[in-house]
Structure formats: structure tokens, C-alpha cells
Amino acid sequence: MIEAAVDALAVVLRLDRLAFIFLGTGIGLMVGIIPGLGGVVGMSVLLPLIFGMDPITGIAMLVALTAVTQTADTFASVLLGVPGTSGSQATILDGYAMSQQGRSAEALGAGFSASILGGLFGAFSLFVVLWVARPIILAFGSPELFMLSLLGISMVAILSRGATVRGLIAASLGMLLSSAGVAPMVADFRFTFGSFYLYSGYKLALIGLGLFAIPELIDLLVRNTSISRGIALSGSVWDGVRSTLRNKPLVLRSSGIGTIVGIIPGLGGSVVDWIAYGTAKQTIRGNTFGDGDVRGVIAPESANNAKEGGALVPTILFGIPGSSTMAVFLGGLVLMNVTPGPSMLNEDLDVTLSIVWSLAIANAVGAIGCLLAARQVAKLTSIPAKTIGPFLIVVFVFAAYQSSNSWVDVAVFLTLGTVGWVMKEAGWPRPPLLVGFVLGGAAERYLWISAARYGWTWLSRPGVISIGLLTLAILVWGFVAQPGKSTDKNFGNEELSQ
Amino acid sequence: MTQRDGESIDAAETVGRSAAQNERIENIANIILSLFVLVVFVWAWSESVAFRPQAQTFPRVVIGIGVVLLTAHVVIAAPGWLRGFRNTRAPSSLWMSKRKELAVLGTVLGFALLVAVTGPYFGVAGFLLVSQRHALRQSGRKRLTIALAVVIFLGLLLVIEASLGVEWPQPIIDVSRLVR
């Protein structure tokens, strides 16, 4: 096996293949930096280009793109306070708070270094887990996936510490939003206002952008200071790197969470950062999460890069895409006459191992590139609001428009932005709404499949009971352990430090 | 006083609000939001009547849980809201203090309308140049910097459009076509 891995490395390190990996990395960084675009857009751009290429080169380029999209999205999350992609939603909680304290370079350094480590962990896990993952994946049926969705929703109790009731109401609202569009089990259209636009439901990118971008933009322009609030930029990129290295156990734990969530098909990348963030917040004593704690950047960033390695496991082994990006990646495999399945571990072993190496190389190259650029890009946070604000308005409106290339996107963006602004003024936490929206659809789908397939007997499955008890414990902990007043003047989940 | 208390009071003062005004605004926002959520839940429940049974179960469970939580929230928070209203007199400038926020929302809407009417490139260039007029009135160096920033920004939009196949909004009245 080691010999095959070394051979695959030699294959990947060929100059022309490296050039294509760099090209994929470049495009991945570009789509990651621009809020609203994501891995799916980048993959769709590359698909026509890889037609006719040899499989190893084409797949290496696709893998490079998907690997670094999750790295570059840190720029938007930390500097602008809006999620660059769905995998960096949780990063904004502490990353943007650090920017407001003039510590954006440190936040970026921590984010990128955590991304490298997470990405390498994901690549290594892919290499190891491919051979043992089959029983793990098969053990997760729809009942367990439903319970995992509930577990994710219960993270709201942690995310809205001190405002648990308001957080859960926001999560309910998010779940209700997720039920707009076609119902999963019957051909019935719900809450569409008779509009064709809503037949496919609301778009996640639009909800994230609306809820976070507009309130932060308003805050920035009303204050009329820079994002760093006139505070001189302090801390360097290397301070962030050192913080990551000091928190190795956190990186490992979060990367582990990322890989596992990635392996389980159906949950997708939108929730991995929340789970990693929630777990870190719950387990680290004396943390100041929400107020600019660098560990609040490290946890989600290492998890969302590690997730890519995990998501490749079911894609390669079973041809089951773990996320929408992986669905397009699957199309790429088919385009190059590579059939996903157990044959990937026999006849196409060279292709599989080249995927592992491409993932590792792209993660390292992408994150190092971002690290080198971070110091200069961080200076954006010191530009006065009245200068940078109009540029941000342009970026946000165009990003919103990319959801489905419709003017209704902009209308929904403005409406959600207004709701997000009122939520911020009222001290209601906004992240739970996003979590409820992300997981509501999955919860309903898996609940129906479980009920149709198993009746009520699914409730007695050991996996269901274990995850159910964990969910209950988190909810009780959220209500009992951390009472107090919460404000959403920053991002909604921090409490007053008494 | 905690550090965060201090920060929020500072923030309130920065935008011309006192802490009492801030509390009052928070209470009013809470009441508006609670009412809004209640209306959404009631509307969604009434809509769900028309759905098939399998399609209405999940939304109704969510609405049920949401209404119970909302009731609990109002019951817990209402005494505080009332106390807050009794203790702080409504400053005459309360709503005026929100005008800046509403102006930003209006600006975003205005920009979207501008692009809708004039097309992406005219819209963006026009909006950016008008919004940077304060800088354009200043020194020659600043004028050059802003002009360069606008040109680079437009160039980036073009590059992204060309390389990623990203579509920009199509104008309702295409000014560029009229000019041609």
C-alpha cells in the first residue's frame, strides 16, 4: 500500500499535472473569496475543461478546486462578516469580532493554518478510512441521519447561550423557511406564494448573506469608522499560526468531527462548522467565544477543510455524493470514464491515491498562498466605511443575485437583511435561524424515509437512542447551565460576562 | 459594569444614542419581532390547511414548537419590557436615531434599482462614483486613487464574468444599448 502511495505521488508530481493542480487551486481561491459563489460554481466551470483529459490530471484539478474553496472563504468571513461559502458560517462569529478589534491578520493566519492542518488531516483520513469506511457508512441509515440532524439543531442551545428560547424560536423560523418549496414525500408545493421562484425553496447562500451582510453593513456605515473601528491593526499572521499550533488538540478534534460529518452522506458541509464550533465552545473552559476568541476561528476552519477528505469517501466508495459539490465532482468522474465504487480500490487504485495526494498538495498550496496574501488583504479592514461601503453594497447585491440569477434574489436578500437587522437590534441570535434552515430540510426528509421504511421500530435502534440522549443532554445543558442575558450586538451568541 | 456593557454604551453614543434609548429600541425591536414571528406562524398554519397530510405534518410540528417557545419568551420578557417603558421616557429623537440605518437599507435598494434600470456596468460605475464624491472633491492623488479603484473593480467584475461564466443582472432598460 505504501509503495502504491509513493508511486501515486510520483504520478501527481509530474510538472503538467502540478500545473493543472495550481490552476484548479487558483480558480478555487477565486470562487472561495467571492461571497455567494462556491465549489459548485467552480466545478461547473471546470467540467467542460476536463473533458478529454487523462483521468488523473482532470480529477486532480477538480480535487484541488474543491479543497481550497473552503480555505479562501475565510477572507469574506473574517474581513466582511459574511459567510464566503456555506462551510464558513461559524467562522464569522469570532473571525469578524477579531477584525473589529484590529486583529484580522491574526484571525486569517489562524484560519489558514487551521485549514492546512484540517485539509491534511482530511487527506490522511481519506487514505486510511477508504479501506474501513464501508461498514461505518452502511451503519448510518435514515433514522440515524434524522437524529444527527436533530443533534445539529440542538447545537442552537450552545450557539445561543443565554438566549436559548430566542435561539430556538429563530431555529423554528429557519426550519419553517426550509419547508418552503416542494415537500419531500409528496408532490405538494408549500409556502410558495404561487411563485415559480419558490418552487425550489429559499437558497442557503441568500439566507446567510441577508442575515449577516446587511446588519453588518448598516453597523459599519452608521458608525462611519473602518471595520477595525479605527483600532490600529495589531497581531500578525504568524501570531495566528502560532495560536493554531498551540491548539493542536482542538485542531485534531475539529478535523476529526469534520471528517466524520463529511463521510456521512446527506448532512453536507453546511453544518460541519456549526458542530465543530458548538463542540469547541462547549468543551473549552473559560473561552470567550463570540468576543473574538481565536479558537472560535480554528475549530470551524479545520473542520470544514477536513470535511472535504471525508466527503470523498462515500463519493469514491459508493458513488454517493456527500454534498452538492461532490455531486458535480461525481459528474466529473463519469465524464472521464471513472466509475465510482469498490473498483476504485482495485483497478483504479492509482486514480484514488492521486486524489489523496492532490487533496493534500492543493490544501498546502492554497493555504500558503492565502497566508502570504493575508497581511495585505487584512488592511481592507482599516479603510473608512464611507469608502469601502459602496463597494461592499455592489459585491453583496451581485452575490445575492448569483443564487438563481433572478431579481427576486435581491428582494429576498433585502427582506432577510431587514429581518436580520431587527433581530440584531432585539438581541435575537441569528446563527440558529441558519442552522434550523440548513438542517430542517434534511430532518424532514429522513424522518419520512424512516417512518415509511421502519414504522415506529426505528426509535429502538441503538444509534438512534445514543444520538437522542446526546441531543437531550445538549438541550438540557443549554437551558440549565448558562442562564443570563444575551445580546446580538456582535453576532448573537455571546453572553454578558458577569 | 462589564466590558461588553461598556462597549454597547460606547457604540450607542457613537451613533448618537443614550443607553436608555438603546434599551428602549431593543424592547421595541423585540416586540416587533415577536409580533412578526407570530404572524408568520399563524399565516403558515393557515396555509398548511391546504397541504396534503404528509406535507403538513412537519411544518405544523415546527409551528407548534415555535408558538410554545414564543409564548414562553413573551411571558418571560414582557415584565422587563413594561418596566423599561415605565422607567425610560421616550426621547423625541428615538425614531430619528434610526434614520441612518434606514438610509443604508434605502441605499442598497437604490443601488439594486439603478442596476436594474441602467445595467450592471453603468450602474456600478455610476453608483461608485457618486458614492465617492467626497473623495473626488479632495486632492488630485485621492481622485486618482478612487478612479483607479473603480476601474480595477469594474475590471475584476469583467474578469469574473468572463472566466467563471457568472451572470450579472440584466437591465430593464439597457442604457448601454441606447448609447450604442
XYZ file of C-alpha atoms in Angstrom:
678
model
C 0.000 0.000 0.000
C 2.774 2.429 0.942
C 4.517 1.556 -2.308
C 1.362 2.327 -4.287
C 1.028 5.629 -2.427
C 4.615 6.602 -3.280
C 4.025 5.683 -6.918
C 0.877 7.822 -6.952
C 2.840 10.755 -5.519
C 5.357 10.460 -8.330
C 2.481 10.447 -10.828
C 0.904 13.568 -9.310
C 4.200 15.451 -9.083
C 4.634 15.436 -12.857
C 5.056 19.044 -13.975
C 1.987 19.232 -16.233
C -0.227 17.731 -13.535
C 1.135 20.130 -10.933
C 0.324 22.994 -13.300
C -3.302 21.830 -13.515
C -3.451 21.424 -9.728
C -2.259 25.044 -9.425
C -4.888 26.123 -11.971
C -7.619 24.348 -10.005
C -6.257 25.896 -6.814
C -6.336 29.372 -8.364
C -9.938 29.061 -9.521
C -10.908 27.550 -6.173
C -9.386 30.507 -4.323
C -11.226 32.919 -6.599
C -14.670 31.369 -6.098
C -13.986 30.975 -2.385
C -13.115 34.639 -1.882
C -16.270 35.958 -3.571
C -19.262 35.620 -1.238
C -22.150 33.738 -2.787
C -20.074 31.647 -5.166
C -18.878 28.263 -4.024
C -17.394 24.954 -5.015
C -20.346 24.083 -7.246
C -19.800 27.166 -9.420
C -16.073 26.441 -9.698
C -16.644 22.767 -10.506
C -19.203 23.665 -13.146
C -16.643 25.958 -14.784
C -14.005 23.228 -14.831
C -16.182 20.358 -16.068
C -16.084 21.364 -19.748
C -12.310 21.887 -19.494
C -11.506 18.405 -18.183
C -13.337 16.660 -20.992
C -10.742 14.636 -22.882
C -8.025 14.956 -20.223
C -6.405 11.905 -18.707
C -8.358 10.975 -15.551
C -5.576 11.649 -13.047
C -4.929 15.189 -14.323
C -8.601 16.110 -14.646
C -9.557 14.709 -11.265
C -6.520 16.339 -9.632
C -7.692 19.715 -10.912
C -11.244 19.170 -9.617
C -9.979 17.991 -6.234
C -7.637 20.999 -5.981
C -10.541 23.335 -6.609
C -12.823 21.789 -4.018
C -10.013 21.614 -1.462
C -9.190 25.313 -1.447
C -12.647 26.822 -1.826
C -13.073 26.169 1.885
C -9.757 27.890 2.580
C -10.309 31.127 0.676
C -13.821 31.647 2.031
C -12.174 32.693 5.312
C -11.375 36.114 3.790
C -15.044 37.102 3.453
C -16.000 35.614 6.821
C -13.230 37.336 8.766
C -12.970 40.652 6.933
C -16.578 41.330 5.915
C -18.573 39.285 8.420
C -20.443 37.384 5.712
C -20.063 33.671 5.004
C -17.841 33.193 1.941
C -19.377 29.753 1.407
C -21.788 27.646 3.417
C -18.834 25.988 5.175
C -17.581 29.167 6.818
C -20.710 30.406 8.511
C -19.461 29.801 12.039
C -16.100 31.463 11.347
C -17.712 34.889 11.241
C -18.706 34.729 14.913
C -15.173 35.136 16.203
C -13.318 35.976 12.997
C -15.271 39.173 12.366
C -15.158 40.068 16.056
C -11.353 39.814 15.829
C -11.368 42.084 12.761
C -13.362 44.637 14.709
C -10.605 44.548 17.307
C -7.936 45.162 14.654
C -6.795 41.508 14.802
C -7.828 40.469 11.306
C -4.326 39.347 10.281
C -4.143 37.079 13.321
C -7.611 35.653 12.573
C -6.665 34.991 8.951
C -3.363 33.417 9.994
C -5.162 31.130 12.430
C -7.865 30.308 9.881
C -5.473 29.436 7.070
C -3.067 27.451 9.203
C -6.013 25.536 10.692
C -7.213 24.969 7.127
C -3.868 23.456 6.108
C -3.842 21.114 9.088
C -7.512 20.229 8.672
C -7.051 19.626 4.962
C -4.025 17.386 5.513
C -5.923 15.535 8.234
C -8.807 15.053 5.787
C -6.444 13.757 3.083
C -4.796 11.349 5.517
C -8.208 10.205 6.774
C -9.317 9.618 3.203
C -6.268 7.425 2.685
C -6.899 5.410 5.867
C -10.679 5.401 6.038
C -11.319 4.310 2.451
C -10.434 0.769 3.397
C -12.553 0.597 6.554
C -15.371 3.061 5.911
C -17.812 0.683 4.260
C -19.389 -0.665 7.486
C -19.444 2.796 9.078
C -21.366 4.294 6.175
C -23.755 1.364 5.994
C -24.467 1.661 9.743
C -25.946 5.104 9.173
C -29.486 4.673 7.908
C -32.104 7.377 7.593
C -33.118 7.110 11.299
C -29.564 7.896 12.421
C -29.330 10.703 9.870
C -32.586 12.157 11.204
C -31.223 12.031 14.742
C -27.963 13.615 13.592
C -29.996 16.450 12.084
C -31.718 16.912 15.445
C -28.321 16.831 17.156
C -27.192 19.618 14.837
C -30.310 21.638 15.628
C -29.736 21.124 19.349
C -26.403 22.926 18.876
C -28.611 26.020 18.834
C -28.748 25.698 22.620
C -24.984 26.188 22.676
C -24.827 28.812 19.949
C -27.400 30.984 21.689
C -26.118 30.529 25.204
C -28.007 32.855 27.487
C -30.767 33.325 24.896
C -31.786 29.710 24.425
C -35.513 30.361 23.994
C -34.969 33.103 21.425
C -32.404 30.894 19.695
C -34.850 28.004 19.471
C -37.590 30.308 18.123
C -35.143 31.502 15.471
C -34.288 27.876 14.682
C -38.029 27.101 14.315
C -38.329 30.009 11.913
C -35.352 28.631 9.978
C -36.933 25.173 9.789
C -40.187 26.717 8.584
C -38.268 28.573 5.872
C -36.628 25.296 4.856
C -40.041 23.719 4.275
C -40.868 26.214 1.505
C -40.927 24.622 -1.925
C -41.772 21.088 -2.883
C -42.500 18.691 0.006
C -40.086 15.744 0.214
C -42.605 12.891 0.228
C -45.486 14.185 -1.867
C -45.682 16.453 -4.854
C -47.092 19.358 -2.907
C -45.774 22.898 -3.076
C -45.670 24.720 0.229
C -45.443 28.413 1.122
C -44.600 29.449 -2.446
C -46.991 32.436 -2.690
C -47.835 30.922 -6.071
C -44.392 31.992 -7.305
C -42.314 29.738 -9.538
C -39.195 31.182 -7.878
C -40.016 29.462 -4.582
C -40.739 26.032 -6.074
C -37.187 25.005 -5.221
C -37.283 26.779 -1.859
C -35.069 29.527 -0.476
C -31.341 29.429 -1.229
C -28.944 28.906 1.656
C -26.382 31.394 0.332
C -29.066 34.062 0.165
C -30.206 33.489 3.731
C -26.644 33.597 5.086
C -25.866 36.713 3.103
C -29.079 38.533 4.025
C -28.995 37.736 7.722
C -25.377 38.742 8.216
C -24.309 41.097 5.432
C -26.967 43.792 5.708
C -26.891 44.209 9.509
C -23.080 44.414 9.455
C -23.154 46.842 6.546
C -25.623 49.035 8.415
C -23.480 48.836 11.534
C -20.361 49.766 9.573
C -21.906 52.719 7.734
C -23.773 54.102 10.732
C -20.617 54.042 12.837
C -18.746 55.539 9.893
C -15.492 54.002 11.024
C -13.491 51.243 9.421
C -14.302 47.563 10.066
C -11.489 47.613 12.649
C -13.297 50.604 14.228
C -10.282 52.841 13.945
C -8.215 50.473 16.090
C -4.710 50.118 14.691
C -4.118 46.708 13.132
C -2.330 44.552 15.644
C -1.197 40.983 15.668
C 0.419 39.325 12.713
C -0.436 36.393 10.510
C 2.217 34.434 12.354
C 0.528 35.105 15.712
C -2.465 33.289 14.242
C -0.297 30.424 13.009
C 1.243 30.141 16.476
C -2.238 30.099 18.054
C -3.181 27.202 15.793
C -0.056 25.299 16.710
C -0.731 25.940 20.408
C -4.213 24.436 19.997
C -3.257 21.181 18.329
C -5.791 19.084 20.291
C -8.583 21.418 19.182
C -7.415 21.188 15.562
C -7.313 17.400 15.761
C -10.723 17.157 17.409
C -12.366 19.560 14.988
C -10.712 17.881 11.996
C -11.996 14.536 13.278
C -15.516 15.966 13.517
C -15.153 17.424 10.022
C -14.024 14.129 8.551
C -16.799 12.116 10.199
C -19.542 14.576 9.202
C -18.068 14.602 5.696
C -18.108 10.809 5.494
C -21.789 10.618 6.410
C -23.642 11.331 3.186
C -26.642 13.597 3.417
C -25.629 16.105 6.048
C -23.408 18.136 3.764
C -20.853 20.749 4.565
C -23.286 23.407 5.741
C -23.448 22.032 9.236
C -19.919 20.839 9.925
C -18.608 24.227 11.013
C -21.500 24.710 13.425
C -20.969 21.296 15.011
C -17.222 21.910 15.376
C -17.806 25.407 16.757
C -20.521 24.240 19.158
C -18.402 21.350 20.404
C -15.389 23.604 20.943
C -17.497 26.173 22.749
C -18.959 23.522 24.983
C -15.708 21.770 25.809
C -13.170 24.583 26.208
C -13.264 26.059 29.669
C -13.050 29.803 30.146
C -13.497 30.570 26.473
C -14.620 33.941 25.145
C -16.283 32.582 22.035
C -18.243 35.253 20.218
C -15.995 38.032 21.503
C -13.015 37.356 19.249
C -11.590 34.119 20.616
C -9.087 32.781 18.100
C -10.167 29.220 18.933
C -13.591 30.108 17.515
C -11.843 30.519 14.151
C -9.566 27.499 14.440
C -12.349 24.977 15.187
C -14.661 25.620 12.197
C -11.820 26.252 9.754
C -10.020 22.989 10.492
C -13.340 21.112 10.391
C -14.557 22.460 7.065
C -11.295 21.657 5.287
C -11.097 18.179 6.822
C -14.659 17.586 5.679
C -13.616 17.528 2.021
C -11.482 14.430 2.597
C -14.372 12.761 4.403
C -16.911 13.722 1.740
C -14.785 11.994 -0.905
C -15.132 8.647 0.919
C -18.799 7.880 0.057
C -18.343 9.533 -3.335
C -15.467 7.240 -4.262
C -16.689 4.103 -2.487
C -20.380 4.133 -3.357
C -20.881 6.923 -5.845
C -22.993 8.704 -3.222
C -22.200 12.430 -3.193
C -21.843 13.770 0.347
C -22.526 17.356 -0.750
C -23.651 19.321 -3.796
C -20.014 19.955 -4.743
C -19.388 16.223 -4.590
C -22.406 15.653 -6.850
C -20.734 17.754 -9.559
C -17.418 16.018 -8.823
C -19.177 12.721 -9.421
C -20.240 14.045 -12.811
C -16.577 14.795 -13.483
C -15.574 11.215 -12.645
C -18.204 9.841 -15.002
C -17.089 12.295 -17.692
C -13.615 10.761 -17.500
C -14.906 7.210 -17.589
C -14.016 6.529 -13.971
C -16.738 4.530 -12.263
C -17.004 5.151 -8.524
C -17.348 2.037 -6.406
C -15.231 -0.730 -4.917
C -13.224 -0.873 -8.155
C -11.621 2.399 -7.073
C -9.681 0.363 -4.509
C -8.554 -2.226 -7.071
C -8.359 -1.394 -10.769
C -8.400 2.390 -10.316
C -6.222 2.484 -7.209
C -3.765 4.869 -8.891
C -6.591 7.342 -9.525
C -7.816 7.043 -5.925
C -4.383 7.628 -4.440
C -3.754 10.540 -6.780
C -6.953 12.085 -5.364
C -5.479 11.796 -1.857
C -2.207 13.448 -2.909
C -3.938 16.163 -4.936
C -6.080 16.977 -1.912
C -3.013 17.289 0.318
C -0.967 19.335 -2.175
C -3.825 21.705 -3.048
C -4.593 22.312 0.616
C -0.988 23.178 1.359
C -0.508 25.356 -1.754
C -3.839 27.156 -1.349
C -3.419 27.923 2.329
C 0.204 29.052 1.958
C -0.869 31.383 -0.857
C -3.621 32.797 1.359
C -1.217 33.154 4.297
C 1.199 35.162 2.168
C -1.593 37.464 0.970
C -3.329 37.764 4.345
C -1.344 40.682 5.773
C -2.057 42.915 2.782
C -5.695 41.842 2.427
C -6.236 42.453 6.152
C -5.560 46.154 5.513
C -9.007 46.287 3.893
C -10.400 46.434 7.415
C -8.736 49.802 8.015
C -10.398 51.510 5.004
C -13.033 54.054 6.136
C -16.640 52.863 5.901
C -17.746 55.595 3.511
C -15.069 54.471 1.032
C -15.424 50.694 1.249
C -19.188 50.596 1.976
C -20.398 51.257 -1.602
C -18.026 48.579 -2.946
C -19.458 46.142 -0.393
C -23.011 47.033 -1.437
C -22.090 46.158 -5.030
C -20.454 42.858 -4.016
C -23.355 41.837 -1.760
C -26.075 42.644 -4.294
C -24.240 40.750 -7.039
C -23.529 37.836 -4.686
C -27.236 37.701 -3.814
C -28.131 37.771 -7.499
C -25.939 34.714 -8.149
C -28.258 32.475 -6.098
C -30.586 31.933 -9.043
C -29.908 34.880 -11.367
C -33.241 36.452 -10.573
C -34.199 39.883 -9.279
C -36.330 38.100 -6.686
C -32.990 37.045 -5.125
C -32.241 40.699 -4.440
C -35.727 41.255 -2.996
C -35.358 38.211 -0.710
C -31.876 39.398 0.261
C -33.201 42.808 1.297
C -36.165 41.328 3.169
C -33.992 38.876 5.083
C -31.479 41.636 5.695
C -34.177 43.748 7.308
C -35.277 40.795 9.446
C -31.620 40.176 10.393
C -31.181 43.815 11.336
C -34.284 43.803 13.560
C -33.058 40.524 15.115
C -29.729 42.162 15.868
C -31.406 45.209 17.396
C -33.635 42.964 19.510
C -30.771 40.777 20.716
C -32.055 37.649 18.973
C -29.278 35.286 17.904
C -29.129 34.875 14.136
C -26.941 31.753 13.700
C -29.754 29.446 14.969
C -32.015 30.564 12.123
C -29.335 29.491 9.673
C -28.792 26.163 11.465
C -32.548 25.497 11.522
C -32.767 26.258 7.818
C -29.809 24.033 6.914
C -30.990 21.057 8.923
C -34.775 21.437 8.690
C -34.988 20.020 5.177
C -32.731 17.071 5.998
C -34.630 16.345 9.233
C -38.000 16.230 7.461
C -36.701 14.084 4.591
C -35.045 11.497 6.835
C -37.984 11.423 9.225
C -40.343 10.481 6.397
C -37.985 7.886 4.972
C -37.526 6.367 8.453
C -41.270 6.252 9.116
C -42.014 4.768 5.685
C -39.231 2.193 5.882
C -39.279 1.146 9.549
C -42.604 2.336 11.019
C -42.013 3.128 14.694
C -39.322 0.485 15.178
C -36.587 2.897 14.107
C -36.890 4.544 17.503
C -35.400 1.462 19.155
C -32.212 1.384 17.079
C -29.110 1.746 19.298
C -27.666 4.519 17.153
C -30.916 6.489 17.383
C -31.081 6.104 21.165
C -27.430 7.153 21.663
C -27.691 10.231 19.450
C -31.089 11.052 21.005
C -29.644 11.017 24.528
C -26.774 13.238 23.433
C -29.226 15.674 21.844
C -31.306 15.768 25.014
C -28.224 16.368 27.155
C -27.158 19.320 24.976
C -30.651 20.863 25.150
C -30.831 20.487 28.929
C -27.328 21.921 29.245
C -28.356 24.881 27.094
C -31.329 25.678 29.332
C -29.840 24.907 32.723
C -26.130 25.585 32.689
C -25.843 29.022 31.145
C -28.672 31.334 32.063
C -28.214 35.058 31.560
C -28.873 37.843 29.185
C -27.632 37.670 25.668
C -27.136 40.433 23.173
C -26.710 40.161 19.458
C -24.877 43.423 19.083
C -21.977 41.476 17.705
C -23.280 38.168 16.412
C -25.892 36.987 18.713
C -24.362 34.191 20.606
C -22.271 35.833 23.211
C -23.355 36.397 26.708
C -22.567 39.177 29.107
C -19.504 38.172 31.033
C -20.609 38.641 34.578
C -20.131 47.410 34.502
C -18.913 44.687 32.202
C -16.697 45.316 29.262
C -19.495 44.453 26.854
C -21.889 46.805 28.604
C -19.298 49.490 28.163
C -18.839 48.617 24.511
C -22.539 48.735 23.732
C -22.941 52.064 25.524
C -19.957 53.411 23.603
C -21.479 52.091 20.400
C -24.812 53.693 21.230
C -23.138 57.010 21.937
C -21.148 56.789 18.720
C -24.379 56.781 16.736
C -25.932 59.424 18.965
C -27.988 57.203 21.280
C -28.012 57.005 25.040
C -28.081 53.670 26.874
C -31.723 54.320 27.814
C -32.608 54.927 24.182
C -30.765 51.782 23.271
C -32.743 49.724 25.779
C -35.976 51.206 24.547
C -35.052 50.427 20.941
C -34.170 46.859 21.922
C -37.550 46.456 23.637
C -39.453 47.878 20.678
C -37.469 45.679 18.270
C -38.277 42.677 20.484
C -41.998 43.415 20.408
C -41.989 43.996 16.630
C -40.025 40.803 16.056
C -42.225 38.715 18.370
C -45.320 40.003 16.577
C -43.728 39.354 13.193
C -42.814 35.785 14.115
C -46.318 35.210 15.493
C -47.875 36.497 12.270
C -45.565 34.247 10.226
C -46.509 31.209 12.317
C -50.245 31.947 12.141
C -50.070 32.554 8.393
C -48.027 29.374 7.851
C -50.537 27.336 9.887
C -53.458 28.705 7.884
C -51.597 27.967 4.631
C -50.800 24.425 5.744
C -54.518 23.582 5.849
C -54.419 23.246 2.052
C -51.453 20.843 2.052
C -51.753 17.063 1.839
C -51.435 15.379 5.255
C -47.853 14.182 4.631
C -46.796 17.673 3.615
C -48.373 19.462 6.549
C -47.064 17.385 9.468
C -43.522 18.748 9.663
C -44.363 22.444 9.263
C -47.144 22.101 11.813
C -44.858 20.436 14.364
C -42.319 23.219 13.835
C -45.012 25.898 14.139
C -46.389 24.250 17.306
C -42.967 24.192 18.947
C -42.305 27.742 17.764
C -45.569 29.103 19.192
C -44.956 27.443 22.578
C -41.448 28.925 22.701
C -42.687 32.333 21.570
C -45.337 32.335 24.290
C -42.711 31.421 26.868
C -40.449 34.186 25.564
C -43.179 36.832 25.749
C -44.286 35.720 29.223
C -40.703 35.870 30.496
C -39.731 39.100 28.760
C -42.945 41.182 28.989
C -42.414 42.401 32.592
C -38.956 43.634 31.611
C -40.330 45.439 28.568
C -43.031 47.120 30.672
C -40.510 48.096 33.355
C -38.247 49.505 30.664
C -41.022 51.597 29.151
C -42.073 52.879 32.573
C -38.543 53.785 33.621
C -37.360 55.482 30.459
C -39.263 58.279 28.832
C -39.432 58.111 25.086
C -36.854 60.560 23.772
C -38.182 62.608 20.914
C -35.204 61.601 18.784
C -35.868 57.876 19.196
C -37.041 57.244 15.665
C -34.747 59.877 14.241
C -31.835 57.836 15.585
C -32.840 55.050 13.208
C -32.748 57.235 10.136
C -29.148 56.309 9.332
C -29.943 52.596 9.379
C -32.963 53.123 7.148
C -30.835 55.250 4.832
C -28.400 52.343 4.371
C -31.267 49.981 3.553
C -32.591 52.569 1.119
C -29.147 52.888 -0.468
C -28.913 49.131 -1.079
C -32.383 49.184 -2.616
C -31.471 52.259 -4.656
C -28.360 50.562 -5.998
C -30.334 47.460 -6.999
C -32.858 49.659 -8.813
C -30.074 51.588 -10.534
C -28.528 48.380 -11.867
C -31.964 47.107 -12.851
C -32.545 50.181 -14.940
C -29.126 51.014 -16.346
C -27.355 47.667 -16.487
C -24.512 46.337 -14.377
C -21.531 48.321 -15.591
C -23.184 51.712 -15.943
C -24.996 51.113 -12.680
C -21.906 50.081 -10.746
C -19.677 52.816 -12.174
C -22.316 55.488 -11.588
C -23.088 54.336 -8.077
C -19.441 54.095 -7.061
C -18.504 57.477 -8.498
C -21.469 59.220 -6.857
C -20.813 57.478 -3.533
C -17.152 58.506 -3.609
C -17.881 62.147 -4.416
C -16.458 63.225 -1.040
C -13.097 61.772 -2.048
C -13.339 63.012 -5.610
C -13.639 66.576 -4.326
C -10.347 66.241 -2.457
C -6.732 66.152 -3.593
C -5.622 65.015 -7.015
C -3.960 61.947 -5.526
C -7.172 60.838 -3.833
C -9.144 61.437 -7.006
C -6.708 59.253 -8.914
C -6.821 56.511 -6.253
C -10.628 56.384 -6.271
C -10.809 56.447 -10.052
C -8.265 53.638 -10.209
C -10.168 51.633 -7.568
C -13.399 51.958 -9.566
C -11.666 50.946 -12.801
C -9.934 47.959 -11.139
C -13.204 46.907 -9.511
C -15.059 47.050 -12.832
C -12.183 45.166 -14.449
C -12.474 42.465 -11.801
C -16.210 42.170 -12.459
C -15.440 41.726 -16.161
C -12.748 39.105 -15.477
C -15.039 37.165 -13.147
C -17.852 37.336 -15.663
C -15.624 36.129 -18.471
C -13.710 33.429 -16.616
C -16.391 31.983 -14.359
C -19.398 32.414 -16.590
C -21.127 34.299 -13.792
C -24.176 36.226 -14.942
C -24.847 39.778 -13.837
C -28.341 41.207 -13.615
C -29.808 42.150 -16.958
C -31.118 45.706 -17.046
C -34.757 46.517 -17.570
C -33.758 49.494 -19.720
C -30.331 48.803 -21.179
C -28.701 52.234 -21.256
C -25.586 50.826 -22.893
C -27.720 49.685 -25.833
C -29.345 53.110 -26.057
C -25.919 54.743 -26.143
C -24.769 52.413 -28.891
